[in-house]
Amino acid sequence: KFVVRELCAQGYDVTAFVRDKSGIGGKTDASGAKSLFPDASVKFGSVGDCDSIRANAFDDTKYDVVVSCLASRTGGIKDSWDIDYQATKNVLDVARENNATHFVLLSAICVQKPLLTFQAAKLKFEEDLQACGDISHSIVRPTAFFKSLAGQVESVQKGGPYVMFGDGQLASCKPISERDLAKYMAECIRSTDLENKVLPIGGPGEAMSALQQGTMLFDILGMEPKFVKVPIEVMDTVIKVLDGFAGFFANMRDAAEFGKIGRYYAAESMLVMDQASGEYDAGTTPSYGTDTLEAFFKKVSVEGLAGQELGDQAVFKSKD
């Protein structure tokens, strides 16, 4: 949403290609999608079908640049290969058929240490894109999004503890707002300095651990800090059990994968990693934009997370 709106605001002639039923849980119908993007041309179809992309997205229209923000809903095994790789490749293939000149890909910084299926799928597509000689590219790898760190705001407001793994300092990140990220992706269209590069990008300010994020949240709410520290070994045990079941029951494979995803984000920093040392480095993680996590937490504490829901990607979910 933010990318489409930003490109429209900057005066680009934008076409948004969306599903007939989009949004969280497929609750947004065609009229709802059009209302989200009043300044763009909205077309409908399936990115899983090249013929649909040809007929419904490109039809008789000439596009100079294609921006892909495709990502699997859950990070499940099949979903990852279907969306993070194949659907994105379908869009690239049809874009090349129609002589588009530049492809901007929204990837993720975590692919630099690939331990999960969705990371492998994203990396496979990145490799395919980089191998193309007839279209330039910008591969954007953002750190954490603000909304992915705000899942506990509501429960803390209601008196609950802030839950973190280990001592809360296992991992850090320099989160970026969707608005600032959209502006950066727009720069990838007009700046030749950003062509044919892999571009890690974070938000402004210092890297923050879960402990620092939780402490800041309690300060904003004017509440006494109350933390629950969960040993990371608990997740290791759960994953081992799920992996065991997955060896016998195919329908348990995604459950095991989801456990691994949760463990990854609990222990791995969303910062640039030095490939030689394997260490994460906040100092070499580029910063961009003006939106801060503190301001976002303040806003969410008053207005709630409406419009910022993570849906199937949420770890901490409201019971409402």
PDB file of C-alpha atoms in Angstrom:
ATOM      1  CA  LYS A   1       0.000   0.000   0.000  1.00  0.00           C
ATOM      2  CA  PHE A   2       2.673   2.469   1.028  1.00  0.00           C
ATOM      3  CA  VAL A   3       4.752   1.940  -2.124  1.00  0.00           C
ATOM      4  CA  VAL A   4       1.783   2.489  -4.452  1.00  0.00           C
ATOM      5  CA  ARG A   5       0.711   5.623  -2.601  1.00  0.00           C
ATOM      6  CA  GLU A   6       4.237   7.031  -2.502  1.00  0.00           C
ATOM      7  CA  LEU A   7       4.801   6.473  -6.216  1.00  0.00           C
ATOM      8  CA  CYS A   8       1.460   8.115  -7.006  1.00  0.00           C
ATOM      9  CA  ALA A   9       2.336  11.049  -4.746  1.00  0.00           C
ATOM     10  CA  GLN A  10       5.613  11.485  -6.633  1.00  0.00           C
ATOM     11  CA  GLY A  11       3.741  11.734  -9.928  1.00  0.00           C
ATOM     12  CA  TYR A  12       4.387   8.314 -11.416  1.00  0.00           C
ATOM     13  CA  ASP A  13       1.746   6.664 -13.592  1.00  0.00           C
ATOM     14  CA  VAL A  14       1.136   3.610 -11.413  1.00  0.00           C
ATOM     15  CA  THR A  15      -0.722   0.354 -12.006  1.00  0.00           C
ATOM     16  CA  ALA A  16      -1.335  -1.853  -8.953  1.00  0.00           C
ATOM     17  CA  PHE A  17      -1.851  -5.540  -9.772  1.00  0.00           C
ATOM     18  CA  VAL A  18      -3.745  -7.260  -6.950  1.00  0.00           C
ATOM     19  CA  ARG A  19      -5.806 -10.367  -6.251  1.00  0.00           C
ATOM     20  CA  ASP A  20      -9.593 -10.287  -6.546  1.00  0.00           C
ATOM     21  CA  LYS A  21      -9.657 -10.939  -2.799  1.00  0.00           C
ATOM     22  CA  SER A  22      -6.679  -9.301  -1.142  1.00  0.00           C
ATOM     23  CA  GLY A  23      -5.573  -8.074   2.259  1.00  0.00           C
ATOM     24  CA  ILE A  24      -5.505 -10.040   5.505  1.00  0.00           C
ATOM     25  CA  GLY A  25      -7.694 -13.099   5.175  1.00  0.00           C
ATOM     26  CA  GLY A  26      -8.730 -12.027   1.682  1.00  0.00           C
ATOM     27  CA  LYS A  27     -11.214  -9.562   3.179  1.00  0.00           C
ATOM     28  CA  THR A  28     -10.578  -6.767   0.654  1.00  0.00           C
ATOM     29  CA  ASP A  29     -12.686  -7.101  -2.510  1.00  0.00           C
ATOM     30  CA  ALA A  30     -12.197  -5.317  -5.834  1.00  0.00           C
ATOM     31  CA  SER A  31     -14.010  -2.131  -4.827  1.00  0.00           C
ATOM     32  CA  GLY A  32     -12.098  -2.046  -1.551  1.00  0.00           C
ATOM     33  CA  ALA A  33      -8.786  -2.417  -3.369  1.00  0.00           C
ATOM     34  CA  LYS A  34      -9.642   0.427  -5.715  1.00  0.00           C
ATOM     35  CA  SER A  35     -10.560   2.658  -2.789  1.00  0.00           C
ATOM     36  CA  LEU A  36      -7.133   2.003  -1.245  1.00  0.00           C
ATOM     37  CA  PHE A  37      -5.403   3.349  -4.364  1.00  0.00           C
ATOM     38  CA  PRO A  38      -7.556   6.174  -5.744  1.00  0.00           C
ATOM     39  CA  ASP A  39      -4.667   7.658  -7.743  1.00  0.00           C
ATOM     40  CA  ALA A  40      -3.539   4.396  -9.344  1.00  0.00           C
ATOM     41  CA  SER A  41      -4.950   2.137 -12.011  1.00  0.00           C
ATOM     42  CA  VAL A  42      -5.945  -1.070 -10.209  1.00  0.00           C
ATOM     43  CA  LYS A  43      -5.975  -4.349 -12.131  1.00  0.00           C
ATOM     44  CA  PHE A  44      -6.852  -7.821 -10.890  1.00  0.00           C
ATOM     45  CA  GLY A  45      -5.450 -11.265 -11.503  1.00  0.00           C
ATOM     46  CA  SER A  46      -3.133 -13.989 -10.235  1.00  0.00           C
ATOM     47  CA  VAL A  47       0.644 -13.698  -9.968  1.00  0.00           C
ATOM     48  CA  GLY A  48       0.733 -17.481  -9.924  1.00  0.00           C
ATOM     49  CA  ASP A  49      -0.346 -17.560 -13.573  1.00  0.00           C
ATOM     50  CA  CYS A  50       1.801 -15.992 -16.304  1.00  0.00           C
ATOM     51  CA  ASP A  51      -1.194 -15.806 -18.654  1.00  0.00           C
ATOM     52  CA  SER A  52      -3.113 -13.825 -16.057  1.00  0.00           C
ATOM     53  CA  ILE A  53      -0.197 -11.436 -15.642  1.00  0.00           C
ATOM     54  CA  ARG A  54       0.062 -11.000 -19.410  1.00  0.00           C
ATOM     55  CA  ALA A  55      -3.653 -10.478 -19.985  1.00  0.00           C
ATOM     56  CA  ASN A  56      -4.635  -8.553 -16.881  1.00  0.00           C
ATOM     57  CA  ALA A  57      -1.561  -6.657 -15.715  1.00  0.00           C
ATOM     58  CA  PHE A  58       0.333  -5.859 -18.890  1.00  0.00           C
ATOM     59  CA  ASP A  59      -2.368  -6.214 -21.608  1.00  0.00           C
ATOM     60  CA  ASP A  60      -1.630  -3.302 -23.978  1.00  0.00           C
ATOM     61  CA  THR A  61       0.215  -1.186 -21.423  1.00  0.00           C
ATOM     62  CA  LYS A  62       3.943  -0.418 -21.644  1.00  0.00           C
ATOM     63  CA  TYR A  63       5.703  -0.303 -18.291  1.00  0.00           C
ATOM     64  CA  ASP A  64       9.217   0.986 -17.760  1.00  0.00           C
ATOM     65  CA  VAL A  65       9.637  -0.268 -14.200  1.00  0.00           C
ATOM     66  CA  VAL A  66       8.153  -3.160 -12.226  1.00  0.00           C
ATOM     67  CA  VAL A  67       8.180  -3.029  -8.415  1.00  0.00           C
ATOM     68  CA  SER A  68       7.568  -6.337  -6.634  1.00  0.00           C
ATOM     69  CA  CYS A  69       6.495  -6.425  -2.996  1.00  0.00           C
ATOM     70  CA  LEU A  70       5.391 -10.049  -3.165  1.00  0.00           C
ATOM     71  CA  ALA A  71       5.939 -12.192  -0.074  1.00  0.00           C
ATOM     72  CA  SER A  72       4.424 -15.390   1.256  1.00  0.00           C
ATOM     73  CA  ARG A  73       1.738 -14.866   3.893  1.00  0.00           C
ATOM     74  CA  THR A  74       3.153 -17.273   6.446  1.00  0.00           C
ATOM     75  CA  GLY A  75       6.626 -18.428   5.443  1.00  0.00           C
ATOM     76  CA  GLY A  76       5.272 -21.961   5.033  1.00  0.00           C
ATOM     77  CA  ILE A  77       7.276 -24.311   2.835  1.00  0.00           C
ATOM     78  CA  LYS A  78       5.008 -24.527  -0.218  1.00  0.00           C
ATOM     79  CA  ASP A  79       3.801 -20.942   0.134  1.00  0.00           C
ATOM     80  CA  SER A  80       7.390 -19.680   0.140  1.00  0.00           C
ATOM     81  CA  TRP A  81       8.339 -21.412  -3.100  1.00  0.00           C
ATOM     82  CA  ASP A  82       5.000 -20.534  -4.718  1.00  0.00           C
ATOM     83  CA  ILE A  83       5.188 -16.812  -3.896  1.00  0.00           C
ATOM     84  CA  ASP A  84       8.685 -15.707  -2.872  1.00  0.00           C
ATOM     85  CA  TYR A  85      10.156 -17.546  -5.827  1.00  0.00           C
ATOM     86  CA  GLN A  86       7.752 -18.714  -8.531  1.00  0.00           C
ATOM     87  CA  ALA A  87       5.138 -15.945  -8.507  1.00  0.00           C
ATOM     88  CA  THR A  88       7.840 -13.279  -8.374  1.00  0.00           C
ATOM     89  CA  LYS A  89       9.660 -14.975 -11.244  1.00  0.00           C
ATOM     90  CA  ASN A  90       6.414 -15.062 -13.223  1.00  0.00           C
ATOM     91  CA  VAL A  91       6.176 -11.288 -12.902  1.00  0.00           C
ATOM     92  CA  LEU A  92       9.822 -10.878 -13.912  1.00  0.00           C
ATOM     93  CA  ASP A  93       9.431 -13.152 -16.935  1.00  0.00           C
ATOM     94  CA  VAL A  94       6.404 -11.270 -18.236  1.00  0.00           C
ATOM     95  CA  ALA A  95       8.083  -7.927 -17.518  1.00  0.00           C
ATOM     96  CA  ARG A  96      11.041  -9.002 -19.657  1.00  0.00           C
ATOM     97  CA  GLU A  97       8.723 -10.195 -22.429  1.00  0.00           C
ATOM     98  CA  ASN A  98       7.245  -6.702 -22.466  1.00  0.00           C
ATOM     99  CA  ASN A  99      10.609  -4.922 -22.446  1.00  0.00           C
ATOM    100  CA  ALA A 100      10.455  -3.375 -18.976  1.00  0.00           C
ATOM    101  CA  THR A 101      13.834  -1.810 -18.216  1.00  0.00           C
ATOM    102  CA  HIS A 102      14.125  -1.995 -14.412  1.00  0.00           C
ATOM    103  CA  PHE A 103      12.912  -4.343 -11.664  1.00  0.00           C
ATOM    104  CA  VAL A 104      12.773  -3.219  -8.024  1.00  0.00           C
ATOM    105  CA  LEU A 105      12.536  -6.154  -5.616  1.00  0.00           C
ATOM    106  CA  LEU A 106      11.484  -5.944  -1.991  1.00  0.00           C
ATOM    107  CA  SER A 107      13.465  -8.731  -0.345  1.00  0.00           C
ATOM    108  CA  ALA A 108      14.575  -9.041   3.312  1.00  0.00           C
ATOM    109  CA  ILE A 109      17.832  -8.523   5.192  1.00  0.00           C
ATOM    110  CA  CYS A 110      17.554 -11.941   6.835  1.00  0.00           C
ATOM    111  CA  VAL A 111      18.412 -13.727   3.589  1.00  0.00           C
ATOM    112  CA  GLN A 112      22.071 -12.955   4.320  1.00  0.00           C
ATOM    113  CA  LYS A 113      21.980 -15.880   6.781  1.00  0.00           C
ATOM    114  CA  PRO A 114      19.574 -18.331   5.130  1.00  0.00           C
ATOM    115  CA  LEU A 115      18.317 -21.020   7.491  1.00  0.00           C
ATOM    116  CA  LEU A 116      14.635 -20.966   6.503  1.00  0.00           C
ATOM    117  CA  THR A 117      12.655 -21.998   3.435  1.00  0.00           C
ATOM    118  CA  PHE A 118      11.354 -18.544   2.579  1.00  0.00           C
ATOM    119  CA  GLN A 119      14.906 -17.201   2.706  1.00  0.00           C
ATOM    120  CA  ALA A 120      16.091 -19.869   0.282  1.00  0.00           C
ATOM    121  CA  ALA A 121      13.211 -19.019  -2.059  1.00  0.00           C
ATOM    122  CA  LYS A 122      13.969 -15.294  -1.928  1.00  0.00           C
ATOM    123  CA  LEU A 123      17.668 -15.901  -2.556  1.00  0.00           C
ATOM    124  CA  LYS A 124      16.914 -18.149  -5.526  1.00  0.00           C
ATOM    125  CA  PHE A 125      14.881 -15.375  -7.098  1.00  0.00           C
ATOM    126  CA  GLU A 126      17.543 -12.774  -6.315  1.00  0.00           C
ATOM    127  CA  GLU A 127      20.067 -14.956  -8.163  1.00  0.00           C
ATOM    128  CA  ASP A 128      17.756 -15.287 -11.171  1.00  0.00           C
ATOM    129  CA  LEU A 129      17.172 -11.545 -11.260  1.00  0.00           C
ATOM    130  CA  GLN A 130      20.871 -10.721 -11.014  1.00  0.00           C
ATOM    131  CA  ALA A 131      21.601 -13.112 -13.881  1.00  0.00           C
ATOM    132  CA  CYS A 132      19.296 -11.240 -16.285  1.00  0.00           C
ATOM    133  CA  GLY A 133      21.205  -9.275 -18.879  1.00  0.00           C
ATOM    134  CA  ASP A 134      18.223  -7.477 -20.382  1.00  0.00           C
ATOM    135  CA  ILE A 135      16.779  -5.712 -17.323  1.00  0.00           C
ATOM    136  CA  SER A 136      18.468  -3.795 -14.506  1.00  0.00           C
ATOM    137  CA  HIS A 137      17.543  -4.312 -10.883  1.00  0.00           C
ATOM    138  CA  SER A 138      17.534  -2.915  -7.361  1.00  0.00           C
ATOM    139  CA  ILE A 139      17.262  -5.516  -4.590  1.00  0.00           C
ATOM    140  CA  VAL A 140      16.061  -3.838  -1.393  1.00  0.00           C
ATOM    141  CA  ARG A 141      16.652  -5.731   1.857  1.00  0.00           C
ATOM    142  CA  PRO A 142      14.936  -3.892   4.717  1.00  0.00           C
ATOM    143  CA  THR A 143      15.432  -4.638   8.390  1.00  0.00           C
ATOM    144  CA  ALA A 144      12.419  -5.068  10.691  1.00  0.00           C
ATOM    145  CA  PHE A 145       9.212  -3.108  10.134  1.00  0.00           C
ATOM    146  CA  PHE A 146       7.781  -1.011  12.955  1.00  0.00           C
ATOM    147  CA  LYS A 147       4.535  -2.984  12.948  1.00  0.00           C
ATOM    148  CA  SER A 148       6.400  -6.271  13.412  1.00  0.00           C
ATOM    149  CA  LEU A 149       7.704  -4.933  16.739  1.00  0.00           C
ATOM    150  CA  ALA A 150       4.383  -3.572  18.007  1.00  0.00           C
ATOM    151  CA  GLY A 151       2.536  -6.830  18.595  1.00  0.00           C
ATOM    152  CA  GLN A 152       2.775  -6.541  22.396  1.00  0.00           C
ATOM    153  CA  VAL A 153       1.641  -2.936  22.783  1.00  0.00           C
ATOM    154  CA  GLU A 154      -1.992  -3.854  23.432  1.00  0.00           C
ATOM    155  CA  SER A 155      -1.241  -6.619  25.935  1.00  0.00           C
ATOM    156  CA  VAL A 156       1.214  -4.398  27.840  1.00  0.00           C
ATOM    157  CA  GLN A 157      -1.377  -1.610  27.966  1.00  0.00           C
ATOM    158  CA  LYS A 158      -3.764  -4.083  29.577  1.00  0.00           C
ATOM    159  CA  GLY A 159      -1.247  -4.851  32.304  1.00  0.00           C
ATOM    160  CA  GLY A 160       0.513  -7.813  30.755  1.00  0.00           C
ATOM    161  CA  PRO A 161       4.271  -8.332  30.760  1.00  0.00           C
ATOM    162  CA  TYR A 162       6.592  -7.723  27.845  1.00  0.00           C
ATOM    163  CA  VAL A 163       7.754 -11.147  26.666  1.00  0.00           C
ATOM    164  CA  MET A 164      11.268 -11.609  25.345  1.00  0.00           C
ATOM    165  CA  PHE A 165      13.693 -14.451  24.772  1.00  0.00           C
ATOM    166  CA  GLY A 166      16.858 -14.936  26.788  1.00  0.00           C
ATOM    167  CA  ASP A 167      17.934 -11.717  28.445  1.00  0.00           C
ATOM    168  CA  GLY A 168      16.267  -9.622  25.752  1.00  0.00           C
ATOM    169  CA  GLN A 169      19.603  -8.832  24.168  1.00  0.00           C
ATOM    170  CA  LEU A 170      20.058 -11.821  21.879  1.00  0.00           C
ATOM    171  CA  ALA A 171      19.218  -9.766  18.809  1.00  0.00           C
ATOM    172  CA  SER A 172      18.947  -6.139  17.744  1.00  0.00           C
ATOM    173  CA  CYS A 173      17.536  -4.257  14.778  1.00  0.00           C
ATOM    174  CA  LYS A 174      17.283  -0.827  13.184  1.00  0.00           C
ATOM    175  CA  PRO A 175      13.596  -0.900  12.210  1.00  0.00           C
ATOM    176  CA  ILE A 176      12.204   1.157   9.365  1.00  0.00           C
ATOM    177  CA  SER A 177       8.694   2.466   8.781  1.00  0.00           C
ATOM    178  CA  GLU A 178       6.733   1.378   5.736  1.00  0.00           C
ATOM    179  CA  ARG A 179       6.452   5.020   4.717  1.00  0.00           C
ATOM    180  CA  ASP A 180      10.215   5.578   4.749  1.00  0.00           C
ATOM    181  CA  LEU A 181      10.815   2.266   2.988  1.00  0.00           C
ATOM    182  CA  ALA A 182       8.367   3.259   0.247  1.00  0.00           C
ATOM    183  CA  LYS A 183      10.294   6.494  -0.280  1.00  0.00           C
ATOM    184  CA  TYR A 184      13.543   4.541  -0.547  1.00  0.00           C
ATOM    185  CA  MET A 185      12.051   2.161  -3.089  1.00  0.00           C
ATOM    186  CA  ALA A 186      10.917   5.165  -5.111  1.00  0.00           C
ATOM    187  CA  GLU A 187      14.528   6.359  -5.109  1.00  0.00           C
ATOM    188  CA  CYS A 188      15.493   3.017  -6.638  1.00  0.00           C
ATOM    189  CA  ILE A 189      13.455   3.955  -9.681  1.00  0.00           C
ATOM    190  CA  ARG A 190      15.062   7.293 -10.383  1.00  0.00           C
ATOM    191  CA  SER A 191      18.610   6.903  -9.022  1.00  0.00           C
ATOM    192  CA  THR A 192      21.119   5.147 -11.268  1.00  0.00           C
ATOM    193  CA  ASP A 193      23.393   4.878  -8.201  1.00  0.00           C
ATOM    194  CA  LEU A 194      21.008   2.251  -6.834  1.00  0.00           C
ATOM    195  CA  GLU A 195      20.877   0.123  -9.986  1.00  0.00           C
ATOM    196  CA  ASN A 196      22.194  -3.445 -10.060  1.00  0.00           C
ATOM    197  CA  LYS A 197      22.882  -3.475  -6.339  1.00  0.00           C
ATOM    198  CA  VAL A 198      21.777  -5.326  -3.229  1.00  0.00           C
ATOM    199  CA  LEU A 199      20.623  -2.627  -0.832  1.00  0.00           C
ATOM    200  CA  PRO A 200      20.240  -3.358   2.893  1.00  0.00           C
ATOM    201  CA  ILE A 201      18.349  -0.533   4.561  1.00  0.00           C
ATOM    202  CA  GLY A 202      17.225   0.318   8.087  1.00  0.00           C
ATOM    203  CA  GLY A 203      15.580   3.230   9.789  1.00  0.00           C
ATOM    204  CA  PRO A 204      17.134   6.168  11.665  1.00  0.00           C
ATOM    205  CA  GLY A 205      18.713   5.943  15.098  1.00  0.00           C
ATOM    206  CA  GLU A 206      20.643   3.314  16.978  1.00  0.00           C
ATOM    207  CA  ALA A 207      20.013  -0.423  16.846  1.00  0.00           C
ATOM    208  CA  MET A 208      17.689  -1.592  19.600  1.00  0.00           C
ATOM    209  CA  SER A 209      17.398  -4.916  21.412  1.00  0.00           C
ATOM    210  CA  ALA A 210      14.096  -6.396  22.591  1.00  0.00           C
ATOM    211  CA  LEU A 211      14.950  -5.255  26.125  1.00  0.00           C
ATOM    212  CA  GLN A 212      15.452  -1.681  24.932  1.00  0.00           C
ATOM    213  CA  GLN A 213      12.242  -1.777  22.894  1.00  0.00           C
ATOM    214  CA  GLY A 214      10.257  -3.058  25.869  1.00  0.00           C
ATOM    215  CA  THR A 215      11.788  -0.510  28.241  1.00  0.00           C
ATOM    216  CA  MET A 216      10.911   2.279  25.812  1.00  0.00           C
ATOM    217  CA  LEU A 217       7.330   1.017  25.556  1.00  0.00           C
ATOM    218  CA  PHE A 218       6.861   1.023  29.332  1.00  0.00           C
ATOM    219  CA  ASP A 219       8.313   4.549  29.483  1.00  0.00           C
ATOM    220  CA  ILE A 220       5.866   5.737  26.820  1.00  0.00           C
ATOM    221  CA  LEU A 221       2.938   4.175  28.674  1.00  0.00           C
ATOM    222  CA  GLY A 222       4.120   5.501  32.040  1.00  0.00           C
ATOM    223  CA  MET A 223       4.074   1.995  33.497  1.00  0.00           C
ATOM    224  CA  GLU A 224       6.463   0.073  35.702  1.00  0.00           C
ATOM    225  CA  PRO A 225       8.481  -2.329  33.537  1.00  0.00           C
ATOM    226  CA  LYS A 226       7.409  -5.953  33.801  1.00  0.00           C
ATOM    227  CA  PHE A 227       9.279  -8.520  31.714  1.00  0.00           C
ATOM    228  CA  VAL A 228       8.962 -12.240  31.153  1.00  0.00           C
ATOM    229  CA  LYS A 229      12.203 -13.808  29.957  1.00  0.00           C
ATOM    230  CA  VAL A 230      11.719 -17.057  28.053  1.00  0.00           C
ATOM    231  CA  PRO A 231      14.811 -19.265  27.656  1.00  0.00           C
ATOM    232  CA  ILE A 232      15.619 -19.697  23.976  1.00  0.00           C
ATOM    233  CA  GLU A 233      16.105 -23.406  24.711  1.00  0.00           C
ATOM    234  CA  VAL A 234      12.324 -23.684  25.103  1.00  0.00           C
ATOM    235  CA  MET A 235      11.960 -22.944  21.400  1.00  0.00           C
ATOM    236  CA  ASP A 236      14.689 -25.457  20.561  1.00  0.00           C
ATOM    237  CA  THR A 237      12.743 -28.160  22.405  1.00  0.00           C
ATOM    238  CA  VAL A 238       9.481 -27.261  20.670  1.00  0.00           C
ATOM    239  CA  ILE A 239      11.168 -27.292  17.254  1.00  0.00           C
ATOM    240  CA  LYS A 240      12.746 -30.674  17.951  1.00  0.00           C
ATOM    241  CA  VAL A 241       9.340 -32.126  18.828  1.00  0.00           C
ATOM    242  CA  LEU A 242       7.679 -30.581  15.761  1.00  0.00           C
ATOM    243  CA  ASP A 243      10.483 -31.830  13.518  1.00  0.00           C
ATOM    244  CA  GLY A 244       9.921 -35.294  14.908  1.00  0.00           C
ATOM    245  CA  PHE A 245       6.218 -35.203  14.066  1.00  0.00           C
ATOM    246  CA  ALA A 246       6.981 -33.688  10.653  1.00  0.00           C
ATOM    247  CA  GLY A 247       9.012 -36.773   9.811  1.00  0.00           C
ATOM    248  CA  PHE A 248       5.832 -38.841  10.047  1.00  0.00           C
ATOM    249  CA  PHE A 249       3.062 -36.366   9.215  1.00  0.00           C
ATOM    250  CA  ALA A 250       3.417 -34.097   6.183  1.00  0.00           C
ATOM    251  CA  ASN A 251       0.876 -31.631   7.560  1.00  0.00           C
ATOM    252  CA  MET A 252       3.237 -30.914  10.468  1.00  0.00           C
ATOM    253  CA  ARG A 253       6.083 -29.665   8.271  1.00  0.00           C
ATOM    254  CA  ASP A 254       4.800 -26.116   8.186  1.00  0.00           C
ATOM    255  CA  ALA A 255       4.309 -26.113  11.958  1.00  0.00           C
ATOM    256  CA  ALA A 256       7.956 -27.077  12.357  1.00  0.00           C
ATOM    257  CA  GLU A 257       8.954 -24.363   9.896  1.00  0.00           C
ATOM    258  CA  PHE A 258       6.940 -21.736  11.801  1.00  0.00           C
ATOM    259  CA  GLY A 259       8.750 -22.729  14.967  1.00  0.00           C
ATOM    260  CA  LYS A 260      12.076 -22.253  13.227  1.00  0.00           C
ATOM    261  CA  ILE A 261      10.964 -18.840  11.945  1.00  0.00           C
ATOM    262  CA  GLY A 262      10.068 -17.713  15.462  1.00  0.00           C
ATOM    263  CA  ARG A 263      13.368 -18.968  16.808  1.00  0.00           C
ATOM    264  CA  TYR A 264      15.298 -17.232  14.024  1.00  0.00           C
ATOM    265  CA  TYR A 265      13.793 -13.823  14.751  1.00  0.00           C
ATOM    266  CA  ALA A 266      14.306 -14.282  18.485  1.00  0.00           C
ATOM    267  CA  ALA A 267      18.022 -14.944  18.111  1.00  0.00           C
ATOM    268  CA  GLU A 268      19.214 -13.273  14.895  1.00  0.00           C
ATOM    269  CA  SER A 269      19.729  -9.534  14.527  1.00  0.00           C
ATOM    270  CA  MET A 270      18.143  -7.685  11.621  1.00  0.00           C
ATOM    271  CA  LEU A 271      21.362  -5.863  10.798  1.00  0.00           C
ATOM    272  CA  VAL A 272      24.032  -6.165   8.118  1.00  0.00           C
ATOM    273  CA  MET A 273      26.195  -9.199   8.775  1.00  0.00           C
ATOM    274  CA  ASP A 274      29.916  -9.244   8.108  1.00  0.00           C
ATOM    275  CA  GLN A 275      30.231 -12.293   5.872  1.00  0.00           C
ATOM    276  CA  ALA A 276      33.823 -12.915   6.922  1.00  0.00           C
ATOM    277  CA  SER A 277      33.264 -12.867  10.689  1.00  0.00           C
ATOM    278  CA  GLY A 278      29.591 -13.830  10.777  1.00  0.00           C
ATOM    279  CA  GLU A 279      28.956 -10.936  13.177  1.00  0.00           C
ATOM    280  CA  TYR A 280      26.122  -8.436  12.871  1.00  0.00           C
ATOM    281  CA  ASP A 281      27.192  -4.806  12.615  1.00  0.00           C
ATOM    282  CA  ALA A 282      24.856  -1.930  13.402  1.00  0.00           C
ATOM    283  CA  GLY A 283      27.488   0.544  12.236  1.00  0.00           C
ATOM    284  CA  THR A 284      27.490  -0.758   8.664  1.00  0.00           C
ATOM    285  CA  THR A 285      23.702  -1.058   8.482  1.00  0.00           C
ATOM    286  CA  PRO A 286      22.524   1.939   6.412  1.00  0.00           C
ATOM    287  CA  SER A 287      19.936   4.258   7.949  1.00  0.00           C
ATOM    288  CA  TYR A 288      17.229   6.049   6.009  1.00  0.00           C
ATOM    289  CA  GLY A 289      14.200   8.192   6.727  1.00  0.00           C
ATOM    290  CA  THR A 290      12.867  10.222   9.626  1.00  0.00           C
ATOM    291  CA  ASP A 291      10.181   8.036  11.247  1.00  0.00           C
ATOM    292  CA  THR A 292      11.191   6.609  14.625  1.00  0.00           C
ATOM    293  CA  LEU A 293      10.030   3.535  16.513  1.00  0.00           C
ATOM    294  CA  GLU A 294       9.374   5.689  19.573  1.00  0.00           C
ATOM    295  CA  ALA A 295       6.953   7.908  17.652  1.00  0.00           C
ATOM    296  CA  PHE A 296       5.279   4.812  16.190  1.00  0.00           C
ATOM    297  CA  PHE A 297       4.808   3.238  19.632  1.00  0.00           C
ATOM    298  CA  LYS A 298       3.306   6.498  20.900  1.00  0.00           C
ATOM    299  CA  LYS A 299       0.865   6.604  18.002  1.00  0.00           C
ATOM    300  CA  VAL A 300      -0.113   2.959  18.330  1.00  0.00           C
ATOM    301  CA  SER A 301      -0.627   3.306  22.092  1.00  0.00           C
ATOM    302  CA  VAL A 302      -3.315   5.908  21.339  1.00  0.00           C
ATOM    303  CA  GLU A 303      -4.760   4.829  17.995  1.00  0.00           C
ATOM    304  CA  GLY A 304      -4.189   1.067  18.016  1.00  0.00           C
ATOM    305  CA  LEU A 305      -2.845  -1.074  15.187  1.00  0.00           C
ATOM    306  CA  ALA A 306      -5.728  -0.620  12.735  1.00  0.00           C
ATOM    307  CA  GLY A 307      -4.245  -0.725   9.239  1.00  0.00           C
ATOM    308  CA  GLN A 308      -0.970  -2.136  10.615  1.00  0.00           C
ATOM    309  CA  GLU A 309      -2.057  -5.717  11.224  1.00  0.00           C
ATOM    310  CA  LEU A 310       0.379  -8.526  10.418  1.00  0.00           C
ATOM    311  CA  GLY A 311      -2.306 -11.169   9.906  1.00  0.00           C
ATOM    312  CA  ASP A 312      -0.796 -14.641   9.494  1.00  0.00           C
ATOM    313  CA  GLN A 313       2.694 -13.238  10.113  1.00  0.00           C
ATOM    314  CA  ALA A 314       1.869 -12.088  13.638  1.00  0.00           C
ATOM    315  CA  VAL A 315       3.580 -13.790  16.570  1.00  0.00           C
ATOM    316  CA  PHE A 316       1.657 -12.002  19.325  1.00  0.00           C
ATOM    317  CA  LYS A 317      -2.025 -12.014  18.353  1.00  0.00           C
ATOM    318  CA  SER A 318      -4.961 -10.289  19.972  1.00  0.00           C
ATOM    319  CA  LYS A 319      -7.737 -12.524  21.292  1.00  0.00           C
ATOM    320  CA  ASP A 320     -10.356 -10.023  20.144  1.00  0.00           C
TER     321      ASP A 320
END
